[in-house]
Amino acid sequence: MARVLIVEDEPDAAHLLEIHLRKAGHEPELAENGARGLVIARTTSPDLIILDNMLPGMNGMEVCRSLREDPATRQVPIIMLTARAAELDRIKGLESGVDDYVTKPYSIKELMLRVQAILRRRQPVEVGSQKLSVGGLEIDLASQTVLVNGEPERLTSLEFKLLTTLARHAGAPVARQNLLTEVWGYAANTDSRTLDSHVRRLRSKLGPLAVKLETVQGTGYRLVV
Ligand code: CA
């Protein structure tokens, strides 16, 4: 399951995307213009953004530029939707910051294949079905043990949950709210300083790999690959 942000002003097009994403098991969120899209992207750190280029106010390319300039959203993959063939050359350019693009009118099946391909690409390597491997970290989900550069490290169950949540989104920032919800399960009642103190303890246990657990100012935390 992935959180996918759709930035599209046409309600019918947005709704169609929403239905197909849900059917594929994902959690879509809608923004009807670029400014709203930027706010949602920054606060919820989605796994993927589907961005229409034809938007009122800021167009898709401008939204894309802002997403790439912000450390909180720099690494979120973007699929751009474009109606005009004339825009294609700019979008195809590597400097545009777009990961993939689809021209309108598009086949929803084709778009969903690209969504799956991008989401697969950014998943951490699964070693067997019960292990996650990120950089020098090896996380055994079945036995709840962690190897740091091959050395076993003892984590509390909350620290373990925090680490696996970050590892599942490796490379992308995870918003504080999402960490609180996924790790503690009841975000509204959790003092967010609890999160910071757990991150501090987790870092100290990661030893030389502590630098891999980055603070993303204003958003949350990221485990870099
Ligand atoms: Ca549009």
Short mmCIF file of C-alpha atoms and ligand atoms in Angstrom, two decimals:
data_model
loop_
_atom_site.label_atom_id
_atom_site.label_comp_id
_atom_site.label_asym_id
_atom_site.label_seq_id
_atom_site.Cartn_x
_atom_site.Cartn_y
_atom_site.Cartn_z
CA MET A 1 0.00 0.00 0.00
CA ALA A 2 1.28 3.44 -0.92
CA ARG A 3 0.09 6.97 -0.28
CA VAL A 4 -0.43 8.67 -3.62
CA LEU A 5 -1.10 12.39 -3.97
CA ILE A 6 -3.13 13.37 -7.05
CA VAL A 7 -2.81 17.02 -8.09
CA GLU A 8 -5.53 17.55 -10.68
CA ASP A 9 -8.20 20.26 -11.01
CA GLU A 10 -10.64 18.31 -13.19
CA PRO A 11 -12.93 16.45 -10.77
CA ASP A 12 -13.82 13.61 -13.19
CA ALA A 13 -10.18 12.88 -14.05
CA ALA A 14 -9.17 13.05 -10.40
CA HIS A 15 -12.02 10.80 -9.33
CA LEU A 16 -11.18 8.16 -11.94
CA LEU A 17 -7.58 8.08 -10.70
CA GLU A 18 -8.74 7.87 -7.11
CA ILE A 19 -10.96 4.85 -7.85
CA HIS A 20 -8.19 2.95 -9.65
CA LEU A 21 -5.61 3.69 -6.99
CA ARG A 22 -7.94 2.44 -4.27
CA LYS A 23 -8.69 -0.66 -6.30
CA ALA A 24 -4.94 -1.33 -6.49
CA GLY A 25 -4.78 -1.11 -2.68
CA HIS A 26 -3.32 2.39 -2.40
CA GLU A 27 -4.37 5.38 -0.38
CA PRO A 28 -5.02 8.37 -2.67
CA GLU A 29 -5.27 11.98 -1.58
CA LEU A 30 -6.56 14.82 -3.77
CA ALA A 31 -5.39 18.36 -4.30
CA GLU A 32 -7.30 20.55 -6.74
CA ASN A 33 -4.46 22.99 -7.39
CA GLY A 34 -0.70 23.28 -7.11
CA ALA A 35 -0.53 25.36 -3.94
CA ARG A 36 -2.71 22.85 -2.08
CA GLY A 37 -0.65 20.01 -3.54
CA LEU A 38 2.56 21.50 -2.15
CA VAL A 39 1.05 21.81 1.33
CA ILE A 40 -0.21 18.22 1.34
CA ALA A 41 3.07 16.88 -0.07
CA ARG A 42 5.04 18.63 2.64
CA THR A 43 2.87 17.55 5.54
CA THR A 44 2.03 13.97 4.57
CA SER A 45 5.17 12.89 2.64
CA PRO A 46 3.38 10.77 0.01
CA ASP A 47 5.11 7.82 -1.70
CA LEU A 48 4.23 9.14 -5.15
CA ILE A 49 2.73 12.26 -6.71
CA ILE A 50 0.62 12.20 -9.89
CA LEU A 51 0.80 15.77 -11.10
CA ASP A 52 -1.26 17.28 -13.89
CA ASN A 53 0.58 19.99 -15.82
CA MET A 54 -2.56 21.96 -16.72
CA LEU A 55 -3.61 23.51 -13.43
CA PRO A 56 -5.12 26.87 -12.51
CA GLY A 57 -2.52 29.21 -10.99
CA MET A 58 0.81 27.38 -10.72
CA ASN A 59 1.20 24.84 -13.50
CA GLY A 60 2.58 21.34 -12.98
CA MET A 61 6.13 22.25 -13.98
CA GLU A 62 6.18 25.04 -11.38
CA VAL A 63 4.81 22.70 -8.73
CA CYS A 64 7.46 20.16 -9.69
CA ARG A 65 10.22 22.74 -9.31
CA SER A 66 9.00 23.70 -5.83
CA LEU A 67 8.80 20.04 -4.80
CA ARG A 68 12.39 19.48 -5.93
CA GLU A 69 13.69 22.59 -4.14
CA ASP A 70 12.22 21.53 -0.80
CA PRO A 71 14.34 18.95 1.10
CA ALA A 72 11.11 17.50 2.53
CA THR A 73 9.76 16.55 -0.91
CA ARG A 74 12.91 16.40 -3.03
CA GLN A 75 12.89 12.62 -3.33
CA VAL A 76 9.19 11.91 -3.83
CA PRO A 77 8.71 10.37 -7.30
CA ILE A 78 6.51 12.38 -9.68
CA ILE A 79 4.48 11.20 -12.67
CA MET A 80 3.46 14.18 -14.81
CA LEU A 81 0.27 14.22 -16.85
CA THR A 82 0.37 16.45 -19.89
CA ALA A 83 -2.14 17.27 -22.60
CA ARG A 84 0.09 19.12 -25.02
CA ALA A 85 2.70 17.44 -27.15
CA ALA A 86 4.52 20.80 -27.21
CA GLU A 87 5.26 20.48 -23.48
CA LEU A 88 6.78 17.05 -23.86
CA ASP A 89 10.34 18.11 -24.70
CA ARG A 90 10.62 20.16 -21.52
CA ILE A 91 9.07 17.45 -19.37
CA LYS A 92 11.23 14.73 -20.85
CA GLY A 93 14.33 16.77 -20.03
CA LEU A 94 16.22 15.33 -17.09
CA GLU A 95 16.39 18.72 -15.41
CA SER A 96 12.60 18.88 -15.09
CA GLY A 97 12.74 16.60 -12.05
CA VAL A 98 9.90 14.42 -13.32
CA ASP A 99 10.35 10.65 -12.93
CA ASP A 100 7.87 9.66 -15.61
CA TYR A 101 5.15 11.25 -17.72
CA VAL A 102 1.95 10.24 -19.47
CA THR A 103 0.20 12.21 -22.22
CA LYS A 104 -3.52 12.91 -22.05
CA PRO A 105 -5.79 11.29 -23.05
CA TYR A 106 -4.09 8.36 -21.30
CA SER A 107 -5.13 4.79 -20.73
CA ILE A 108 -5.72 4.29 -17.02
CA LYS A 109 -4.20 0.81 -17.32
CA GLU A 110 -0.98 2.25 -18.73
CA LEU A 111 -0.82 4.87 -16.00
CA MET A 112 -1.37 2.27 -13.26
CA LEU A 113 1.47 0.13 -14.68
CA ARG A 114 3.78 3.13 -14.40
CA VAL A 115 2.59 3.81 -10.86
CA GLN A 116 3.41 0.21 -9.87
CA ALA A 117 6.79 0.35 -11.62
CA ILE A 118 7.83 3.49 -9.75
CA LEU A 119 6.61 2.21 -6.39
CA ARG A 120 8.47 -1.08 -6.90
CA ARG A 121 11.68 0.73 -7.78
CA ARG A 122 11.83 2.62 -4.52
CA GLN A 123 11.10 -0.25 -2.17
CA PRO A 124 13.98 -1.45 0.00
CA VAL A 125 15.52 -4.75 -1.00
CA GLU A 126 13.66 -7.63 0.59
CA VAL A 127 15.97 -10.43 1.60
CA GLY A 128 13.60 -13.38 1.63
CA SER A 129 10.16 -12.38 2.83
CA GLN A 130 10.95 -11.63 6.45
CA LYS A 131 13.95 -9.33 6.16
CA LEU A 132 14.55 -5.75 5.14
CA SER A 133 17.98 -4.62 4.09
CA VAL A 134 18.81 -0.91 3.91
CA GLY A 135 22.43 0.18 3.58
CA GLY A 136 24.34 -1.55 6.39
CA LEU A 137 21.15 -2.37 8.26
CA GLU A 138 19.54 -5.76 8.21
CA ILE A 139 16.15 -6.01 9.86
CA ASP A 140 14.66 -9.41 10.61
CA LEU A 141 10.92 -8.92 10.94
CA ALA A 142 10.18 -12.41 12.25
CA SER A 143 12.66 -12.41 15.14
CA GLN A 144 12.56 -8.60 15.59
CA THR A 145 16.32 -8.35 15.52
CA VAL A 146 18.56 -5.83 13.81
CA LEU A 147 22.10 -6.18 12.51
CA VAL A 148 24.10 -2.94 12.29
CA ASN A 149 27.02 -3.56 9.92
CA GLY A 150 26.64 -7.23 10.80
CA GLU A 151 26.60 -6.67 14.58
CA PRO A 152 23.39 -7.50 16.45
CA GLU A 153 21.80 -4.57 18.29
CA ARG A 154 19.07 -4.75 20.92
CA LEU A 155 16.11 -2.46 20.26
CA THR A 156 12.95 -1.95 22.28
CA SER A 157 9.77 -2.88 20.44
CA LEU A 158 8.91 0.80 19.81
CA GLU A 159 12.40 1.49 18.49
CA PHE A 160 12.08 -1.57 16.28
CA LYS A 161 8.71 -0.39 14.92
CA LEU A 162 10.10 3.08 14.30
CA LEU A 163 13.08 1.69 12.41
CA THR A 164 11.02 -0.69 10.26
CA THR A 165 8.54 2.09 9.43
CA LEU A 166 11.39 4.31 8.24
CA ALA A 167 13.05 1.39 6.42
CA ARG A 168 9.89 0.58 4.48
CA HIS A 169 9.94 4.13 3.13
CA ALA A 170 13.75 4.20 2.81
CA GLY A 171 14.98 7.21 0.86
CA ALA A 172 11.81 9.22 1.43
CA PRO A 173 10.91 11.40 4.40
CA VAL A 174 8.17 10.10 6.68
CA ALA A 175 6.01 12.79 8.26
CA ARG A 176 5.89 13.06 12.05
CA GLN A 177 2.14 12.46 12.02
CA ASN A 178 2.58 9.26 10.02
CA LEU A 179 5.32 8.00 12.33
CA LEU A 180 3.19 8.71 15.38
CA THR A 181 0.20 6.95 13.84
CA GLU A 182 2.12 3.94 12.53
CA VAL A 183 4.39 3.39 15.50
CA TRP A 184 2.28 4.51 18.46
CA GLY A 185 -1.10 4.03 16.80
CA TYR A 186 -2.85 6.97 18.43
CA ALA A 187 -1.19 10.11 17.15
CA ALA A 188 -3.55 12.60 18.72
CA ASN A 189 -2.62 11.59 22.26
CA THR A 190 1.09 11.15 21.74
CA ASP A 191 3.37 13.96 22.78
CA SER A 192 5.52 14.51 19.70
CA ARG A 193 8.59 14.92 21.91
CA THR A 194 8.23 11.20 22.54
CA LEU A 195 9.02 10.67 18.88
CA ASP A 196 12.17 12.83 19.04
CA SER A 197 13.48 11.07 22.12
CA HIS A 198 12.93 7.67 20.51
CA VAL A 199 14.76 8.84 17.40
CA ARG A 200 17.66 10.02 19.59
CA ARG A 201 17.89 6.64 21.31
CA LEU A 202 17.57 4.78 18.03
CA ARG A 203 20.39 6.88 16.56
CA SER A 204 22.68 6.07 19.47
CA LYS A 205 22.03 2.35 18.90
CA LEU A 206 22.73 2.61 15.18
CA GLY A 207 26.33 3.64 15.94
CA PRO A 208 28.17 4.39 12.69
CA LEU A 209 24.88 4.27 10.78
CA ALA A 210 23.29 7.01 12.95
CA VAL A 211 23.93 9.55 10.19
CA LYS A 212 21.59 7.55 7.95
CA LEU A 213 18.64 8.59 10.10
CA GLU A 214 18.14 12.15 8.95
CA THR A 215 15.96 14.88 10.38
CA VAL A 216 13.86 16.52 7.67
CA GLN A 217 13.13 20.00 9.05
CA GLY A 218 9.44 20.76 9.29
CA THR A 219 8.41 17.31 8.13
CA GLY A 220 9.79 14.35 10.01
CA TYR A 221 12.55 11.81 9.52
CA ARG A 222 14.15 9.88 6.70
CA LEU A 223 16.31 6.78 6.55
CA VAL A 224 18.71 7.29 3.67
CA VAL A 225 19.70 4.27 1.61
CA CA B 1 -6.01 19.80 -15.39
#
